[in-house]
Amino acid sequence: MVYRVSAVWLSFLLSPLALPALARGVGPRDPVPAGYHAEPYYPTPHGGWLDSWRDAYAKAEALVSQMTLAEKTNITSGVGIYMGKGQYWDFAPAETTTDWVHRPCVGNTGSADRLGFPQLCLQDSALGVSSADNVTAFPAGITTGATWDKALMYARGVAMGKEFRGKGANVHLGPSVGPLGRKPLGGRNWEGFGADPVLQGKAAALHIKGVQEQGVISTIKHYIGNEQEMFRMYNPFQPGYSANIDDRTLHELYLWPFAEAIHAGVGAVMTAYNAVNGSACSQHSHLINGILKDELGFQGLVMSDWLSHISGVDSALAGLDMNMPGDTNIPLFGFSLWQYELTRSVLNGSVPMDRLNDMATRVVAAWYKMGQDKNHPRPNFSSNTRDKNGLLYPAAVFSPIGQVNWFVNVQDDHYLVARQVAQDAITLLKNDGNLLPLSNASKTSVFGTDAQVNPSGPNACLNRACNKGTLGMGWGSGVADYPYFDDPISAIKRRVPDVKFHNTDTFPSNIGTPSSDEVAIVFISSDAGENSFTVENNHGDRDSDKLAAWHGGDKLIQKAAEKYSNVVVVVHTVGPLILESWIDHPSVKAVLFAHLPGQEAGESLTNVLFGDVSPSGHLPYSITKSATDYPDSIANLKTFTLGQVQDTYSEGLYIDYRSLHKQSIKPRFAFGHGLSYTTFTFSNPTIRAVTPLSLVPPPRAPKGPTPSYSTAIPAASEAYYPPNFPTIWRYLYSWLRPGEADAAAAVGAAGTKKYPYPAGYSTAQRAGPAAGGGEGGNPALWDVAYEVAVTVTNSGAAHAGKASVQAYLQYPTGMPYDVPVVQLRDFEKTRELGPGESQEVVLRLTRKDVSVWDVEAQHWVAPGAAAAGAGAGRGADSNPNNFEFKL
Ligand SMILES: *[C@@H]1O[C@H](CO)[C@@H](O)[C@H](O)[C@H]1NC(C)=O
Ligand SMILES: *[C@@H]1O[C@H](CO)[C@@H](O)[C@H](O)[C@H]1NC(C)=O
Ligand SMILES: *[C@@H]1O[C@H](CO)[C@@H](O)[C@H](O)[C@H]1NC(C)=O
Ligand SMILES: *[C@@H]1O[C@H](CO)[C@@H](O)[C@H](O)[C@H]1NC(C)=O
Ligand SMILES: *[C@@H]1O[C@H](CO)[C@@H](O)[C@H](O)[C@H]1NC(C)=O
Ligand SMILES: *[C@@H]1O[C@H](CO)[C@@H](O)[C@H](O)[C@H]1NC(C)=O
């Protein structure tokens, strides 16, 4: 047997935060601004009351009813950070094991081996299997959003789901819809699909469907209000910031994509690091028990984000079902607030058995729902090392070594969908004099380090935490390793072998006088990522470079435009930039936003540049002329203060285009904008009322039955360590020493020492709110209210192309609610239409799409129907023209 000293723990011990965990219960909190508060909501609604999950819950009930206390607490928690390759006791001799900074599956639960319930492997990221070999590095979420193509959103999900399954992951930690994209400077907006709830919601639902059809549990994250990176986490010195969000804004913007994900049957939800209204998201009873599990009828499991678990009993009562990766928020001391502590909390009577049964059942039901009881492959990769053999417990002080990588190639032909997404996302913002498409006979010079892959290799920077070479993705946990990188300059050279490439971000001084037909293609970038890494002084958020191109890219364009009369700008970016210093320069004839293309950056771009296809991407956010076109609350990041940083959503519903419309500010390029090489006409628009609308949805059905178990505190012996069990230091176990278990059970049996339960605590199950009743909310919210049809014709003569049709809802004036001027409600993309070809496109608006969240009624109200009901003769039913659909 070969052991190696593991070094990973040293880095944590040396960190200034390596102090004993400071558990923050739901007790005293930092003050939030007047008016915001976190209303308690107890108890956690039992899962299992919906038909769509009936079978999975029946199987889960049968399994969980056989579990011991220690098995139940084992499967609801991780076994510790960097732990959990426990299945593979294959002590092959080590060959070269030099790589200790990576990780195994980023999360690994405990198992109930006796009953055949395995450890679950939870793996990042939202754009591919992270830290693994032989996988596809897909385009990022923001790129996928920019395609505005539902078929591609789904196809990317299918391909990604196959890769997670092929590597043996049970849970895919994506998609991300929080952040929504409220702050243009926010660090992780690029992991989601764009700054609009409907774009995010539809993309996420299609992604989830694609992933889960492959038998992998998808995770919608981060719930909720994680709109900036800096100050998001709780640590012993400071709580995470508080996102202070009013109820209507929550429902109509930030919650919307989560509701769509739950409606699509998502199996898991991950809570955010930050607080909402002063209460941490991982223990927020109103958000988890009330909104997620009661109003939205969520039947799957709720997990914490990594190391955001800050209370044991309170988080369980608030509705958290799984603690990831198992540790307290200061890891690697072998401490958990669950596992053995959750076992103790049940024995001493503080966490009701009823709650633990529901937690375990939700985990097992999600596993059955995706069919993982049938031949789901076991994990066959390690994010800890690329070597065949490695440390089995990298966090243990002495770890055995065994085989950890089987190099399963899961890429198949997924490069095709990756390239199609990258290509169809490319957004043409300007094309003066039809400079594009270029001919491959053009005399071409290329400028900018962003045109060529990082010379040290595409994966040279851990977690992509650098911006060197072509920017294919942001940084942090939301990345994957590139199997290869098709960079733009190589693809351009395949077309124009004698292209001149200036691999620099400073305009060279020795450029001669170009001829008037010579073309300069200038590549610029803007990067962002997770707050765990700082890149060129940007702390996750774009706090240093702001909305300017990195490495002096704006200057590079200006210099090129002074010299060349035909400049094409290619932008790889996480989000909007301010383009004003060069956009109106007469030499800057064409601008392409290629977003974050992933591994297929090259050919996807040249297919557009050289006119094999017309660009068909559209902006998933607005590009303003100035950062201050938005109010301070969204234009600026929150900076350091003592105590809890307060991030108050004082702008309400008015973010991105909703804000600009309200203030009558014209953007440089509008949300949804994108040009083509051809032109399209829209004709024969029709609107058909489908389902007649009442003011509010019809009453919901009562909840169906849920599993029933004994609620008695189990025997202490169910928690005893097996005799002579060989423990590994810092591995987290759910057992207690017999003496400890007996002592806790004595407290529970006496019932004299009461846990200080939070205000509003109750154990009586509720009927559920009127706005609930199905997955995502009241089922009638998804009734189609209107169908909009339009004929799209390619009216150009020379190029084929795909058109994007977007339906925005505009309420008539005089509404009883303050409403944004227009709101995106549906979108479709045509197939590629040749010149003169037409296609009829149908878009649908649901009841929810035409409703407003009424805070007093706590319900979705269709104001058009209100007018009809009041006999005002302007009802949506009788006169659908009340709703003006702009196409
Ligand atoms: C936050 O406080 C506002 C104002 O009281 C309230 O409308 C909203 O429901 C609260 N949200 C949460 C999640 O507690
Ligand atoms: C908890 O999970 C670990 C890892 O799979 C396993 O070794 C242990 O036996 C489990 N404990 C119980 C009580 O089943
Ligand atoms: C992919 O797997 C093969 C073995 O099948 C291995 O030789 C190769 O190095 C792997 N590729 C990467 C990028 O790790
Ligand atoms: C890895 O997954 C493949 C299927 O993708 C499976 O055939 C293989 O047995 C797995 N390897 C291990 C060690 O479980
Ligand atoms: C029961 O145990 C938990 C976990 O250690 C602890 O937080 C709680 O205070 C205990 N309850 C009682 C009544 O002692
Ligand atoms: C341009 O590209 C096309 C398609 O690859 C090729 O057929 C043609 O020969 C090229 N022309 C030049 C001048 O290289």
JSON list of C-alpha atoms in Angstrom, two decimals, residues 395-480:
[
{"chain": "A", "resi": 395, "resn": "ALA", "atom": "CA", "xyz": [-7.50, 16.36, 2.10]},
{"chain": "A", "resi": 396, "resn": "ALA", "atom": "CA", "xyz": [-6.35, 13.59, 4.42]},
{"chain": "A", "resi": 397, "resn": "VAL", "atom": "CA", "xyz": [-2.92, 14.01, 5.94]},
{"chain": "A", "resi": 398, "resn": "PHE", "atom": "CA", "xyz": [-1.87, 10.59, 4.75]},
{"chain": "A", "resi": 399, "resn": "SER", "atom": "CA", "xyz": [-3.76, 9.43, 1.72]},
{"chain": "A", "resi": 400, "resn": "PRO", "atom": "CA", "xyz": [-3.64, 6.10, -0.03]},
{"chain": "A", "resi": 401, "resn": "ILE", "atom": "CA", "xyz": [-2.99, 6.25, -3.76]},
{"chain": "A", "resi": 402, "resn": "GLY", "atom": "CA", "xyz": [-5.03, 4.51, -6.39]},
{"chain": "A", "resi": 403, "resn": "GLN", "atom": "CA", "xyz": [-6.36, 4.82, -9.90]},
{"chain": "A", "resi": 404, "resn": "VAL", "atom": "CA", "xyz": [-8.47, 7.94, -10.19]},
{"chain": "A", "resi": 405, "resn": "ASN", "atom": "CA", "xyz": [-8.66, 8.61, -13.94]},
{"chain": "A", "resi": 406, "resn": "TRP", "atom": "CA", "xyz": [-9.95, 6.27, -16.61]},
{"chain": "A", "resi": 407, "resn": "PHE", "atom": "CA", "xyz": [-9.73, 8.86, -19.44]},
{"chain": "A", "resi": 408, "resn": "VAL", "atom": "CA", "xyz": [-13.20, 8.13, -20.75]},
{"chain": "A", "resi": 409, "resn": "ASN", "atom": "CA", "xyz": [-13.66, 10.18, -23.90]},
{"chain": "A", "resi": 410, "resn": "VAL", "atom": "CA", "xyz": [-17.14, 11.69, -23.77]},
{"chain": "A", "resi": 411, "resn": "GLN", "atom": "CA", "xyz": [-16.71, 14.27, -26.53]},
{"chain": "A", "resi": 412, "resn": "ASP", "atom": "CA", "xyz": [-18.42, 12.33, -29.34]},
{"chain": "A", "resi": 413, "resn": "ASP", "atom": "CA", "xyz": [-19.33, 14.90, -32.04]},
{"chain": "A", "resi": 414, "resn": "HIS", "atom": "CA", "xyz": [-20.32, 17.59, -29.54]},
{"chain": "A", "resi": 415, "resn": "TYR", "atom": "CA", "xyz": [-17.85, 20.01, -31.10]},
{"chain": "A", "resi": 416, "resn": "LEU", "atom": "CA", "xyz": [-20.51, 20.42, -33.78]},
{"chain": "A", "resi": 417, "resn": "VAL", "atom": "CA", "xyz": [-23.16, 21.78, -31.44]},
{"chain": "A", "resi": 418, "resn": "ALA", "atom": "CA", "xyz": [-20.49, 23.80, -29.61]},
{"chain": "A", "resi": 419, "resn": "ARG", "atom": "CA", "xyz": [-19.39, 25.38, -32.90]},
{"chain": "A", "resi": 420, "resn": "GLN", "atom": "CA", "xyz": [-22.97, 25.99, -34.02]},
{"chain": "A", "resi": 421, "resn": "VAL", "atom": "CA", "xyz": [-23.76, 27.81, -30.77]},
{"chain": "A", "resi": 422, "resn": "ALA", "atom": "CA", "xyz": [-20.56, 29.87, -30.99]},
{"chain": "A", "resi": 423, "resn": "GLN", "atom": "CA", "xyz": [-21.32, 30.75, -34.62]},
{"chain": "A", "resi": 424, "resn": "ASP", "atom": "CA", "xyz": [-25.01, 31.54, -34.24]},
{"chain": "A", "resi": 425, "resn": "ALA", "atom": "CA", "xyz": [-24.26, 33.74, -31.23]},
{"chain": "A", "resi": 426, "resn": "ILE", "atom": "CA", "xyz": [-21.95, 36.07, -33.16]},
{"chain": "A", "resi": 427, "resn": "THR", "atom": "CA", "xyz": [-23.70, 39.42, -33.14]},
{"chain": "A", "resi": 428, "resn": "LEU", "atom": "CA", "xyz": [-23.12, 41.93, -35.92]},
{"chain": "A", "resi": 429, "resn": "LEU", "atom": "CA", "xyz": [-23.60, 45.43, -34.51]},
{"chain": "A", "resi": 430, "resn": "LYS", "atom": "CA", "xyz": [-22.32, 47.55, -37.36]},
{"chain": "A", "resi": 431, "resn": "ASN", "atom": "CA", "xyz": [-21.51, 46.86, -41.02]},
{"chain": "A", "resi": 432, "resn": "ASP", "atom": "CA", "xyz": [-20.97, 50.15, -42.89]},
{"chain": "A", "resi": 433, "resn": "GLY", "atom": "CA", "xyz": [-20.79, 49.80, -46.64]},
{"chain": "A", "resi": 434, "resn": "ASN", "atom": "CA", "xyz": [-21.24, 46.05, -46.24]},
{"chain": "A", "resi": 435, "resn": "LEU", "atom": "CA", "xyz": [-17.55, 45.60, -45.49]},
{"chain": "A", "resi": 436, "resn": "LEU", "atom": "CA", "xyz": [-18.49, 42.15, -44.22]},
{"chain": "A", "resi": 437, "resn": "PRO", "atom": "CA", "xyz": [-18.40, 39.47, -45.35]},
{"chain": "A", "resi": 438, "resn": "LEU", "atom": "CA", "xyz": [-14.75, 39.61, -46.32]},
{"chain": "A", "resi": 439, "resn": "SER", "atom": "CA", "xyz": [-13.51, 37.80, -49.36]},
{"chain": "A", "resi": 440, "resn": "ASN", "atom": "CA", "xyz": [-10.61, 35.45, -48.83]},
{"chain": "A", "resi": 441, "resn": "ALA", "atom": "CA", "xyz": [-8.78, 37.54, -51.41]},
{"chain": "A", "resi": 442, "resn": "SER", "atom": "CA", "xyz": [-8.78, 40.58, -49.10]},
{"chain": "A", "resi": 443, "resn": "LYS", "atom": "CA", "xyz": [-5.45, 41.87, -47.93]},
{"chain": "A", "resi": 444, "resn": "THR", "atom": "CA", "xyz": [-5.79, 41.31, -44.21]},
{"chain": "A", "resi": 445, "resn": "SER", "atom": "CA", "xyz": [-3.90, 42.27, -41.08]},
{"chain": "A", "resi": 446, "resn": "VAL", "atom": "CA", "xyz": [-4.87, 41.05, -37.64]},
{"chain": "A", "resi": 447, "resn": "PHE", "atom": "CA", "xyz": [-4.10, 42.90, -34.39]},
{"chain": "A", "resi": 448, "resn": "GLY", "atom": "CA", "xyz": [-4.47, 41.90, -30.76]},
{"chain": "A", "resi": 449, "resn": "THR", "atom": "CA", "xyz": [-3.35, 39.10, -28.44]},
{"chain": "A", "resi": 450, "resn": "ASP", "atom": "CA", "xyz": [-6.97, 37.99, -28.21]},
{"chain": "A", "resi": 451, "resn": "ALA", "atom": "CA", "xyz": [-6.70, 36.53, -31.73]},
{"chain": "A", "resi": 452, "resn": "GLN", "atom": "CA", "xyz": [-4.37, 33.72, -30.67]},
{"chain": "A", "resi": 453, "resn": "VAL", "atom": "CA", "xyz": [-4.60, 31.05, -28.00]},
{"chain": "A", "resi": 454, "resn": "ASN", "atom": "CA", "xyz": [-2.60, 31.64, -24.81]},
{"chain": "A", "resi": 455, "resn": "PRO", "atom": "CA", "xyz": [0.98, 30.73, -25.87]},
{"chain": "A", "resi": 456, "resn": "SER", "atom": "CA", "xyz": [1.40, 28.75, -22.63]},
{"chain": "A", "resi": 457, "resn": "GLY", "atom": "CA", "xyz": [-1.60, 26.60, -23.58]},
{"chain": "A", "resi": 458, "resn": "PRO", "atom": "CA", "xyz": [-5.34, 27.11, -23.29]},
{"chain": "A", "resi": 459, "resn": "ASN", "atom": "CA", "xyz": [-5.49, 25.58, -19.79]},
{"chain": "A", "resi": 460, "resn": "ALA", "atom": "CA", "xyz": [-2.28, 27.16, -18.50]},
{"chain": "A", "resi": 461, "resn": "CYS", "atom": "CA", "xyz": [-4.10, 29.21, -15.88]},
{"chain": "A", "resi": 462, "resn": "LEU", "atom": "CA", "xyz": [-5.85, 27.27, -13.14]},
{"chain": "A", "resi": 463, "resn": "ASN", "atom": "CA", "xyz": [-9.61, 27.89, -13.33]},
{"chain": "A", "resi": 464, "resn": "ARG", "atom": "CA", "xyz": [-8.87, 30.11, -16.35]},
{"chain": "A", "resi": 465, "resn": "ALA", "atom": "CA", "xyz": [-7.91, 32.84, -13.89]},
{"chain": "A", "resi": 466, "resn": "CYS", "atom": "CA", "xyz": [-5.98, 34.94, -16.39]},
{"chain": "A", "resi": 467, "resn": "ASN", "atom": "CA", "xyz": [-6.84, 36.78, -19.57]},
{"chain": "A", "resi": 468, "resn": "LYS", "atom": "CA", "xyz": [-4.10, 35.70, -21.95]},
{"chain": "A", "resi": 469, "resn": "GLY", "atom": "CA", "xyz": [-4.82, 34.89, -25.56]},
{"chain": "A", "resi": 470, "resn": "THR", "atom": "CA", "xyz": [-8.29, 34.37, -26.98]},
{"chain": "A", "resi": 471, "resn": "LEU", "atom": "CA", "xyz": [-10.92, 34.73, -24.27]},
{"chain": "A", "resi": 472, "resn": "GLY", "atom": "CA", "xyz": [-13.12, 31.63, -24.58]},
{"chain": "A", "resi": 473, "resn": "MET", "atom": "CA", "xyz": [-14.69, 31.70, -21.10]},
{"chain": "A", "resi": 474, "resn": "GLY", "atom": "CA", "xyz": [-14.55, 33.70, -17.87]},
{"chain": "A", "resi": 475, "resn": "TRP", "atom": "CA", "xyz": [-12.80, 32.44, -14.71]},
{"chain": "A", "resi": 476, "resn": "GLY", "atom": "CA", "xyz": [-13.67, 30.60, -11.52]},
{"chain": "A", "resi": 477, "resn": "SER", "atom": "CA", "xyz": [-15.62, 27.42, -10.86]},
{"chain": "A", "resi": 478, "resn": "GLY", "atom": "CA", "xyz": [-17.78, 27.94, -13.95]},
{"chain": "A", "resi": 479, "resn": "VAL", "atom": "CA", "xyz": [-15.18, 26.65, -16.41]},
{"chain": "A", "resi": 480, "resn": "ALA", "atom": "CA", "xyz": [-14.05, 23.44, -18.08]}
]
